XYZ file of C-alpha atoms in Angstrom:
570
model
C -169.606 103.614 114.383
C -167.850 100.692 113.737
C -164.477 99.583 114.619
C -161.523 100.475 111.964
C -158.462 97.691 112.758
C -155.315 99.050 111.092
C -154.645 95.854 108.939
C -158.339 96.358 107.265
C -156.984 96.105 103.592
C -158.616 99.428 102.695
C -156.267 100.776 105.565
C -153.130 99.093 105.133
C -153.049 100.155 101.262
C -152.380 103.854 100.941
C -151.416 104.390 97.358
C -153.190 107.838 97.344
C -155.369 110.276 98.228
C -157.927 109.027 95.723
C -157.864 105.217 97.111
C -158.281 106.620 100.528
C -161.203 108.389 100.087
C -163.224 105.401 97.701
C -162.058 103.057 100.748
C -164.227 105.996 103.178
C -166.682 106.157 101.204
C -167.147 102.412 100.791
C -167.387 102.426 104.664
C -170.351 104.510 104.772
C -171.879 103.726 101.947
C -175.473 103.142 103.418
C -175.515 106.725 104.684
C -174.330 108.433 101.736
C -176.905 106.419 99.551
C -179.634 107.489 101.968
C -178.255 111.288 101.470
C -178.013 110.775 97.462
C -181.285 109.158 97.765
C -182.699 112.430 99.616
C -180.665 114.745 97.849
C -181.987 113.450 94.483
C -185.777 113.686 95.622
C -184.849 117.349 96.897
C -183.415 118.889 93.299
C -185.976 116.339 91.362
C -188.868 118.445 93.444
C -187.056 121.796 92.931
C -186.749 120.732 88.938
C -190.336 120.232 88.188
C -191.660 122.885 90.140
C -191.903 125.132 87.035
C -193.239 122.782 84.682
C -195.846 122.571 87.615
C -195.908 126.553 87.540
C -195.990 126.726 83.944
C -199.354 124.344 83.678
C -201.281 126.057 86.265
C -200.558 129.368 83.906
C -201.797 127.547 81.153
C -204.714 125.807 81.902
C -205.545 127.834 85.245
C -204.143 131.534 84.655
C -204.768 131.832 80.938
C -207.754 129.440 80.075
C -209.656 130.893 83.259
C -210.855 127.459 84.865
C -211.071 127.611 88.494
C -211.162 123.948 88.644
C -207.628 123.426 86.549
C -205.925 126.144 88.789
C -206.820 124.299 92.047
C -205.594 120.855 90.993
C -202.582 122.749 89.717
C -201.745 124.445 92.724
C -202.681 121.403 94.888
C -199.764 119.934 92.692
C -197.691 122.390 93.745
C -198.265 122.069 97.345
C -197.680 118.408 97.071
C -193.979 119.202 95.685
C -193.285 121.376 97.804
C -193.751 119.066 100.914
C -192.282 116.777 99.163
C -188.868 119.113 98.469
C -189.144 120.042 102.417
C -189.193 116.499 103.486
C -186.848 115.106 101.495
C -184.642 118.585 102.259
C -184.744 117.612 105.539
C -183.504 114.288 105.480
C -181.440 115.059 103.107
C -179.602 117.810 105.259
C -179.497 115.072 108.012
C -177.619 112.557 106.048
C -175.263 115.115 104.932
C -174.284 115.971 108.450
C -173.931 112.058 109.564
C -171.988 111.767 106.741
C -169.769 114.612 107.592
C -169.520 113.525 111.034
C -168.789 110.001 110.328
C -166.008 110.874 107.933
C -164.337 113.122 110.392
C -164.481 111.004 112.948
C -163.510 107.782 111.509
C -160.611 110.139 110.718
C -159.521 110.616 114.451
C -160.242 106.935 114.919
C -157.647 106.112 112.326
C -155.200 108.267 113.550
C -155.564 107.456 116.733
C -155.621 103.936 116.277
C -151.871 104.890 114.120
C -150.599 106.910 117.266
C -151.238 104.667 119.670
C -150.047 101.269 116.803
C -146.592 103.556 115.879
C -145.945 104.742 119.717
C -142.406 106.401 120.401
C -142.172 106.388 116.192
C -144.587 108.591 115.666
C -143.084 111.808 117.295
C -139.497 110.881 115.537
C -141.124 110.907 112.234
C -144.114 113.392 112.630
C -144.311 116.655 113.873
C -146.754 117.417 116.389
C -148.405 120.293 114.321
C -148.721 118.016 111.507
C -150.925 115.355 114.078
C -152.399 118.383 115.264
C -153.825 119.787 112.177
C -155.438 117.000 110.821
C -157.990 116.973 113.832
C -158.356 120.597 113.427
C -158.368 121.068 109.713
C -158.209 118.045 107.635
C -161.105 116.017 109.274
C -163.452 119.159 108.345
C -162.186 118.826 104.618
C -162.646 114.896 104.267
C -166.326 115.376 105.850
C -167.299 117.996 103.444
C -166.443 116.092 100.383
C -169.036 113.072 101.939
C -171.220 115.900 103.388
C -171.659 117.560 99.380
C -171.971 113.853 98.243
C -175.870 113.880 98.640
C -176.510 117.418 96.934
C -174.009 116.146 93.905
C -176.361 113.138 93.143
C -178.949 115.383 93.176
C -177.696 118.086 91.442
C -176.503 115.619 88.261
C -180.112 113.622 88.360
C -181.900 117.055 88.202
C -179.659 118.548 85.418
C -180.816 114.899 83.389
C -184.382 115.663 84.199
C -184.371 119.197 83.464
C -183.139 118.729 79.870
C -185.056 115.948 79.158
C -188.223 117.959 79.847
C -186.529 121.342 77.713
C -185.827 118.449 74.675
C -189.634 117.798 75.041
C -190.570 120.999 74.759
C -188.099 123.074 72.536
C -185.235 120.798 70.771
C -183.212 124.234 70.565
C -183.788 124.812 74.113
C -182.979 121.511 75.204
C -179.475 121.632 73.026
C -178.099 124.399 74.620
C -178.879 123.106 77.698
C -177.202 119.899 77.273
C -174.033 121.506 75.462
C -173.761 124.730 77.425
C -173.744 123.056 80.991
C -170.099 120.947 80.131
C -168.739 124.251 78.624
C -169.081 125.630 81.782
C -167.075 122.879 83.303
C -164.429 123.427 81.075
C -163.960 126.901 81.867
C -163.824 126.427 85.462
C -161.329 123.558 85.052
C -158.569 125.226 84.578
C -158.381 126.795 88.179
C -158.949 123.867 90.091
C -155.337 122.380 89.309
C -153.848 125.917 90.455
C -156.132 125.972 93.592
C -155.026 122.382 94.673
C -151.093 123.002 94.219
C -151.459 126.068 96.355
C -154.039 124.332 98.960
C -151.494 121.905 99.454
C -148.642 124.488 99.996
C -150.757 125.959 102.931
C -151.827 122.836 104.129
C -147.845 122.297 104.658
C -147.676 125.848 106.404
C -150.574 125.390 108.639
C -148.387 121.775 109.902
C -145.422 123.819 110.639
C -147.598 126.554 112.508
C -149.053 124.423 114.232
C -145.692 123.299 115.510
C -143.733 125.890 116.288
C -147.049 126.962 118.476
C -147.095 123.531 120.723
C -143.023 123.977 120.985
C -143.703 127.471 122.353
C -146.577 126.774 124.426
C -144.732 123.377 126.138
C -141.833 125.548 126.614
C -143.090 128.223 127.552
C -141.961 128.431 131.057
C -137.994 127.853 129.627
C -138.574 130.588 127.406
C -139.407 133.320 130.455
C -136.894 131.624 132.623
C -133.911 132.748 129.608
C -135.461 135.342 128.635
C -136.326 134.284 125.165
C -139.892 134.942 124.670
C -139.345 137.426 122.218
C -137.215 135.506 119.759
C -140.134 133.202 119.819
C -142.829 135.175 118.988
C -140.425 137.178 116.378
C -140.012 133.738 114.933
C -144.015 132.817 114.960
C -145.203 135.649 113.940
C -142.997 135.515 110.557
C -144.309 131.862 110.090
C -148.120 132.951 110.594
C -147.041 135.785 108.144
C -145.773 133.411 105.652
C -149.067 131.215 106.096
C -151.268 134.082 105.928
C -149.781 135.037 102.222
C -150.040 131.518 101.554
C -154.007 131.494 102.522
C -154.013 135.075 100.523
C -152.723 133.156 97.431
C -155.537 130.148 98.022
C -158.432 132.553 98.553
C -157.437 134.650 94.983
C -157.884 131.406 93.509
C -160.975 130.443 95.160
C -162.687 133.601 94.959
C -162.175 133.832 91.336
C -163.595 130.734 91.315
C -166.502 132.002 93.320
C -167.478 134.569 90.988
C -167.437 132.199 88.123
C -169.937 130.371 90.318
C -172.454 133.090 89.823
C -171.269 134.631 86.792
C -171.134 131.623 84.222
C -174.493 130.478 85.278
C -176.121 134.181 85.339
C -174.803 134.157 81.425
C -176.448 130.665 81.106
C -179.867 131.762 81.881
C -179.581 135.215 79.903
C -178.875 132.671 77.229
C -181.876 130.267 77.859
C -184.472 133.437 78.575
C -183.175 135.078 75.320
C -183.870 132.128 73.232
C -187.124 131.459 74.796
C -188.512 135.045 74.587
C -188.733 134.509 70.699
C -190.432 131.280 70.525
C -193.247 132.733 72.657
C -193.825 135.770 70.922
C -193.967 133.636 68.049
C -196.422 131.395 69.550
C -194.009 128.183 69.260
C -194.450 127.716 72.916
C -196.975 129.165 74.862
C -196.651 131.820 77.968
C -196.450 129.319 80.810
C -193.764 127.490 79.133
C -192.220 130.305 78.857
C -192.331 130.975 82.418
C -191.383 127.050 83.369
C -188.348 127.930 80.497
C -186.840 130.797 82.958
C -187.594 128.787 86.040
C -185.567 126.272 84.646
C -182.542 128.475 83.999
C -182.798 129.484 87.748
C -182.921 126.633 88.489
C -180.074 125.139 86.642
C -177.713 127.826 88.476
C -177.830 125.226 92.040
C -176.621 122.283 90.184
C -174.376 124.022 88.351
C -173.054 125.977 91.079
C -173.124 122.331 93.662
C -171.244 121.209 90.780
C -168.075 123.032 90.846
C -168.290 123.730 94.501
C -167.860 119.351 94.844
C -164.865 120.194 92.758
C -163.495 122.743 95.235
C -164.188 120.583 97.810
C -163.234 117.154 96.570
C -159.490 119.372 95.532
C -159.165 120.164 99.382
C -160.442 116.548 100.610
C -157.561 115.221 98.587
C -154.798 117.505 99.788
C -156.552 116.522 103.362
C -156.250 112.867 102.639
C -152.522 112.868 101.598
C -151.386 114.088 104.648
C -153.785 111.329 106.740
C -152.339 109.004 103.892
C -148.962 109.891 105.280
C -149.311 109.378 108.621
C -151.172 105.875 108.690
C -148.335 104.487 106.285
C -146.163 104.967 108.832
C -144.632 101.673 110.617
C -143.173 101.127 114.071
C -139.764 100.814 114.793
C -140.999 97.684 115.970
C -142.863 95.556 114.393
C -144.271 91.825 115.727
C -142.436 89.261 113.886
C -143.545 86.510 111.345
C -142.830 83.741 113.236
C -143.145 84.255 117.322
C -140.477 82.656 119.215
C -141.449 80.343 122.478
C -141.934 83.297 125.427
C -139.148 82.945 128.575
C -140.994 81.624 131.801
C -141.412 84.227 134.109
C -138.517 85.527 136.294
C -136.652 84.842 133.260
C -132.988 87.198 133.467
C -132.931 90.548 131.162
C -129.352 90.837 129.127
C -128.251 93.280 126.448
C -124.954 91.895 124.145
C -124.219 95.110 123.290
C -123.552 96.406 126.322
C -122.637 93.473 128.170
C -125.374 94.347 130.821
C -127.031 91.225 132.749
C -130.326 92.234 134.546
C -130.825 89.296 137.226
C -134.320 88.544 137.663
C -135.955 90.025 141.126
C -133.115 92.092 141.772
C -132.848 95.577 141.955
C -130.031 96.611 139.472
C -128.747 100.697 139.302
C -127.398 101.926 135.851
C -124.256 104.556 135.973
C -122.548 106.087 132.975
C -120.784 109.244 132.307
C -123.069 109.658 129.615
C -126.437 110.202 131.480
C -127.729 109.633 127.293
C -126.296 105.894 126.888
C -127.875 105.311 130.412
C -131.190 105.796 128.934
C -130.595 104.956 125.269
C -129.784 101.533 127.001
C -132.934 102.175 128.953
C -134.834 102.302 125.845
C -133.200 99.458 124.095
C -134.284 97.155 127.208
C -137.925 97.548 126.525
C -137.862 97.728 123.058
C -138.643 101.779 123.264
C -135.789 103.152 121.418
C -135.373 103.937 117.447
C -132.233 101.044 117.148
C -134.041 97.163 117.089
C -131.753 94.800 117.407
C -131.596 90.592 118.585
C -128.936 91.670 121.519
C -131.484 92.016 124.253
C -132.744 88.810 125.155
C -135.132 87.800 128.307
C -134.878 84.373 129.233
C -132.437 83.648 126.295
C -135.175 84.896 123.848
C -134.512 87.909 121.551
C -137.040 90.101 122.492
C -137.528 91.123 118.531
C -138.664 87.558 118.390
C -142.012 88.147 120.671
C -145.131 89.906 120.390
C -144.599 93.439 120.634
C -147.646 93.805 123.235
C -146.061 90.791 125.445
C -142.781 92.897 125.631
C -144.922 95.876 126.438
C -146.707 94.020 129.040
C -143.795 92.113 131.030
C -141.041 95.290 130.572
C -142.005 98.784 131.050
C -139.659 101.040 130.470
C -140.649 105.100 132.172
C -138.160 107.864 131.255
C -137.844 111.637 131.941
C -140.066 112.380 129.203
C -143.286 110.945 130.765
C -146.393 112.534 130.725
C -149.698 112.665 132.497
C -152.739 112.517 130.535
C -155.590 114.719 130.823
C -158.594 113.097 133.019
C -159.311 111.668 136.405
C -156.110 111.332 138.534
C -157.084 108.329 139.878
C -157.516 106.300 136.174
C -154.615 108.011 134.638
C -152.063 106.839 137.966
C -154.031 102.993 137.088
C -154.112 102.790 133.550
C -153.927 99.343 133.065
C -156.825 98.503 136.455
C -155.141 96.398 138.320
C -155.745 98.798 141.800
C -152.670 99.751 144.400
C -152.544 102.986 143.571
C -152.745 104.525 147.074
C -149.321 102.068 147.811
C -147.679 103.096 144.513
C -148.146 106.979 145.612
C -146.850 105.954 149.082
C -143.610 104.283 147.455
C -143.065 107.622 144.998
C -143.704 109.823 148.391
C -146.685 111.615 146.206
C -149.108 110.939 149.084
C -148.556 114.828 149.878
C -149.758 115.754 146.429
C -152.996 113.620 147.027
C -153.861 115.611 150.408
C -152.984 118.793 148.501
C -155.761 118.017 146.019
C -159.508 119.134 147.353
C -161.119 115.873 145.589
C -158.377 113.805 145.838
C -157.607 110.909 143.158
C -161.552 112.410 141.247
C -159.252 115.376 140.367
C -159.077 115.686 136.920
C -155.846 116.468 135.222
C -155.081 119.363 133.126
C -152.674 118.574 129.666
C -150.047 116.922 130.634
C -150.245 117.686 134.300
C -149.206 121.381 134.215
C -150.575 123.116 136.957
C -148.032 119.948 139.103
C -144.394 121.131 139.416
C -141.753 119.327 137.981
C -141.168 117.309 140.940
C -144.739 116.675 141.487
C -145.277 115.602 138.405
C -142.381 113.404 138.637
C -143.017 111.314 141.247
C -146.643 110.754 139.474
C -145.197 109.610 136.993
C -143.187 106.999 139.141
C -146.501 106.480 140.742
C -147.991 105.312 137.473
C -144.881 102.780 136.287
C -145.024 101.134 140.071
C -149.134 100.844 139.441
C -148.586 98.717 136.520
C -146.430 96.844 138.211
C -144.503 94.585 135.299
C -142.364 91.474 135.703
C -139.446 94.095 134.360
C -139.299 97.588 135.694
C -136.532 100.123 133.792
C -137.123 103.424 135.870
C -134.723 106.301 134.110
C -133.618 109.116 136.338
C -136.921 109.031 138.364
C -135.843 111.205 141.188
C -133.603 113.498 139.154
C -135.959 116.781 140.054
C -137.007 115.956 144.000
C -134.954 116.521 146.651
C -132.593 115.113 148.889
C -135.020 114.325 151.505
C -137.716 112.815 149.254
C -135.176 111.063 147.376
C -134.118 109.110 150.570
C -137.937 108.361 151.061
C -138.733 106.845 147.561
C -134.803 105.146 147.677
C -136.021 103.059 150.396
C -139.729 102.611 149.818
C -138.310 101.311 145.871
C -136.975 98.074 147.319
C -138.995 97.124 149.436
C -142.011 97.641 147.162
C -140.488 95.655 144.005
C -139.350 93.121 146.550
C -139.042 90.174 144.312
C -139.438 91.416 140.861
C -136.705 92.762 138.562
C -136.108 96.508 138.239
C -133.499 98.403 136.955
C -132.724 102.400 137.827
C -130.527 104.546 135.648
C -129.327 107.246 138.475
C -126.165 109.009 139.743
C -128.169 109.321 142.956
C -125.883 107.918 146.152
C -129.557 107.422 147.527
C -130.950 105.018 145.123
C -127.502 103.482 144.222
C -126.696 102.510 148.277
C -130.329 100.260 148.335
C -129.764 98.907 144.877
C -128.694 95.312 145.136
C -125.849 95.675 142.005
C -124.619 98.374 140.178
C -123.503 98.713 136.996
C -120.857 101.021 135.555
C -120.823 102.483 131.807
C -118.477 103.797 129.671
C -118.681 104.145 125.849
C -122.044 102.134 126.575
C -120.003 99.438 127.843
C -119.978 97.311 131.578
C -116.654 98.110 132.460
C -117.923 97.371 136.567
C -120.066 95.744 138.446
C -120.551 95.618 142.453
C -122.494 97.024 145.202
C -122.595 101.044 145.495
C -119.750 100.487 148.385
C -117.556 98.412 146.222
C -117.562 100.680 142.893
C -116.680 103.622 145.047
C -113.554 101.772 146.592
C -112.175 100.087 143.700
C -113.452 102.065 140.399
C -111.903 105.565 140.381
C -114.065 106.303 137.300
C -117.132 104.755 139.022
C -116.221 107.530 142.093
C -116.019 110.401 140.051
C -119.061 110.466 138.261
C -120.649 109.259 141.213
C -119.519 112.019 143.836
C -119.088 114.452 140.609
C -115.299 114.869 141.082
C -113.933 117.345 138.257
C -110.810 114.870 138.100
C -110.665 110.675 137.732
C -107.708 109.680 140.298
C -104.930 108.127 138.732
């Protein structure tokens, strides 16, 4: 499968549902002409079989030569290894065509998550992410999987009444007229069934939400006691989306029994016409067999028809909500014209807050606020939802570089880190660059690696639950030290360890960035006594700056957030 960048034109232009799916199928186009190519051949066999029948009656059955009845039924043979064939391939298409479409699905999205980064969870829901791997890639592949048997079921229909015209003009009439009156009485529903698809689509996001929030915090909810609220409040969601589904599925099965009911009627019609002709000798018996073959026949396009409606109805609802999520855009974007890039060891500053960050020094963050300690965190790497031109490295606005050089020289790891399912070992090293083993020995993690039976080959669980919080903590740390950046913004990293690891990571920290730039956000004495400046906040502000020592003796404001006083001296 071949690589979808997010500024291919077909990607970047999401006007609608309808767009996206001509851009998807223009993607796979050679498959789904191979499957159209198959699936004609496969109704094309199935629609001359009884014309086939019909002369073997004839000339076999009812003139009594051997001979004619052989070569007929050797005809038929031939068709009918011709419809498995085809049937085959065409049933093989259809499935690569469903699987490409679902999966060049995930591959977009994907590709969007990983473009949109800390935007995407401010603007999306994780239920909504969630359901369109678990629901809406199914409906875009089944559109492209019904694609093959649609081309065949419209060629077939045109051969079909081309060979009644040939035989009985009257026939052939009805044929032609009856088949797009059945269309138009099936219309009507499909508008209905879309509206209400969509409504349950919605639902099914929400669900899907409210399940991951309970699941993630599930351990909160037993520790307060509030499991039952919870489940009181999914279960009247589920409720909600079960009426909704209730609603869909009267829609679609009504439109299910029109399936079989308006093409039953069709070939009452055709047999009932036909029955006269032959007993008036206008056509003979075998044509009048081939006649109600072909109104048995007609029932599979007819019914492959209107089931491409249904199906095309839900791929649409499917696609608007992908359509959603890839025209999303980054807080950040890069900008039109990059600005020279600082040298490195270039000094970190925020206007704003009137923060300098001198380069290879190790700088702790205090505030009253422990949220405008890491909203500056945030800001500093680019991470957070305000962009602005008041953090500069080197002098240079940072909105003025590449977003993947910011990425790459400041790394910003807050309290809401996770660890990603897989190998320990290549989720502590994401970017490859090795130390690992040192990185867990500056984080005081090594205990966690003897703990573990096959060590950094132990895979992972989602999001690292079966670690505590500490554990999981000082893997996290373990990772940000691995990638070791030119910039290192570290927010509250030993806020859930204790007192004695804290003193181990405090002074493993500096010696291990020894030389490069980091910057802590803590209230920890620990971290701030090793740091080599310190700077206080208030109303997001520098209002001091010293060693840990100096704040303590001549901020009083500094002191009592520091040693958590419950009064500022005067």
């Amino acid at each position: 499968m071949r690589s979808l960048p997010l500024d291919h034109p077909g990607v970047a232009d999401h006007r609608g549902p309808g767009r996206f799916l001509w851009w998807m199928a223009r993607g796979q186009w050679q498959t789904l002409l191979g499957g159209m190519i198959f699936g004609i051949l496969t109704m094309s066999a199935q629609a001359v079989m009884p014309a086939v029948l019909g002369r073997a009656i004839d000339r076999g059955v009812a003139a009594r030569d051997t001979r004619q009845l052989v070569l007929w039924a050797g005809v038929m043979l031939g068709v009918g290894l011709v419809y498995a064939v085809a049937g085959i391939m065409r049933h093989r298409f259809a499935v690569t065509n469903w699987l490409i479409a679902a999966y060049r699905t995930v591959q977009l999205v994907t590709r969007q998550a990983v473009h949109l980064g800390g935007t995407l969870p401010r603007k999306v829901s994780t239920g909504e992410v969630v359901s369109i791997g678990s629901s809406d890639i199914s409906h875009l592949g089944q559109v492209m999987d019904i694609s093959a048997r649609f081309a065949g079921a419209v060629v077939s229909f045109l051969l079909v009444s081309v060979i009644l015209l040939s035989t009985s003009v009257t026939l052939g009439v009805v044929v032609l007229c009856g088949v797009p009156v059945l269309m138009l009485l099936v219309g009507p529903l499909l508008r209905p069934l879309q509206a209400r698809s969509a409504h349950q689509r919605q639902l099914m996001g929400e669900l899907a939400s409210t399940a991951a929030d309970i699941v993630g915090g599930l351990r909160v909810l037993r520790g307060i006691g509030g499991e039952q609220v919870f489940l009181a409040r999914y279960r009247r969601e589920s409720q909600t989306t079960r009426q909704a589904g209730v609603q869909v599925a009267k829609v679609q099965s009504l439109l299910d029994a029109l399936q079989v009911l308006l093409p039953g009627t069709f070939v009452v019609l055709v047999v009932w016409l036909g029955a006269p002709s032959a007993v008036a000798g206008e056509i003979t018996a075998g044509e009048l067999v081939a006649f109600y073959g072909y109104s048995a026949f007609l029932m599979i396009p007819l019914r492959t028809v209107t089931e491409f409606a249904n199906k095309l109805i839900r791929a649409r609802v499917s696609a608007r909500r992908v359509c959603r999520v890839l025209s999303l855009t980054p807080d950040v974007t890069d900008p039109e014209t990059l600005l020279p890039s600082p040298p490195p060891g270039s000094d970190l500053y925020d206007a704003r807050s009137g923060l300098l960050v001198r380069a290879g020094r190790l700088l702790a963050v205090v505030s009253d606020s422990p949220d405008e300690s890491a909203h500056l965190a945030d800001r500093l790497g680019l991470a957070g939802e305000e962009v602005d031109d008041d953090v500069t490295l080197g002098g240079v606005p940072l909105t003025g570089l590449a977003r993947a050089e910011v990425r790459s020289r400041i790394v910003v790891s807050d309290t809401g880190a996770q660890l990603f399912s897989g190998p320990l070992g290549e989720r502590l090293d994401v970017g490859g660059r090795g130390g690992v083993d040192l990185a867990l020995f500056t984080a005081s993690a090594d205990d966690i690696l003897e703990a573990l039976p096959e060590g950094l080959d132990t895979a992972v669980t989602e999001k690292g639950r079966t670690f505590s919080g500490g554990q999981r903590q000082r893997l996290v740390l373990a990772r940000a030290l691995t990638s070791d950046p030119e910039v290192l913004v570290l927010v509250e990293p030993t806020s859930a360890v204790d007192a004695h690891t804290e003193a181990r990571i405090a002074a493993r920290l500096r010696e291990h960035r020894g030389g490069r730039t980091t910057v802590v956000t803590t209230m920890s004495p620990l971290l701030l006594d090793t740091a080599d400046e310190v700077a206080y906040l208030e109303d997001g502000r520098v209002v001091a700056t010293g060693t840990h020592a100096e704040l303590l003796e001549s901020c009083p404001g500094y002191r009592a957030v520091v040693t958590r006083d419950a009064e500022v001296p005067a």
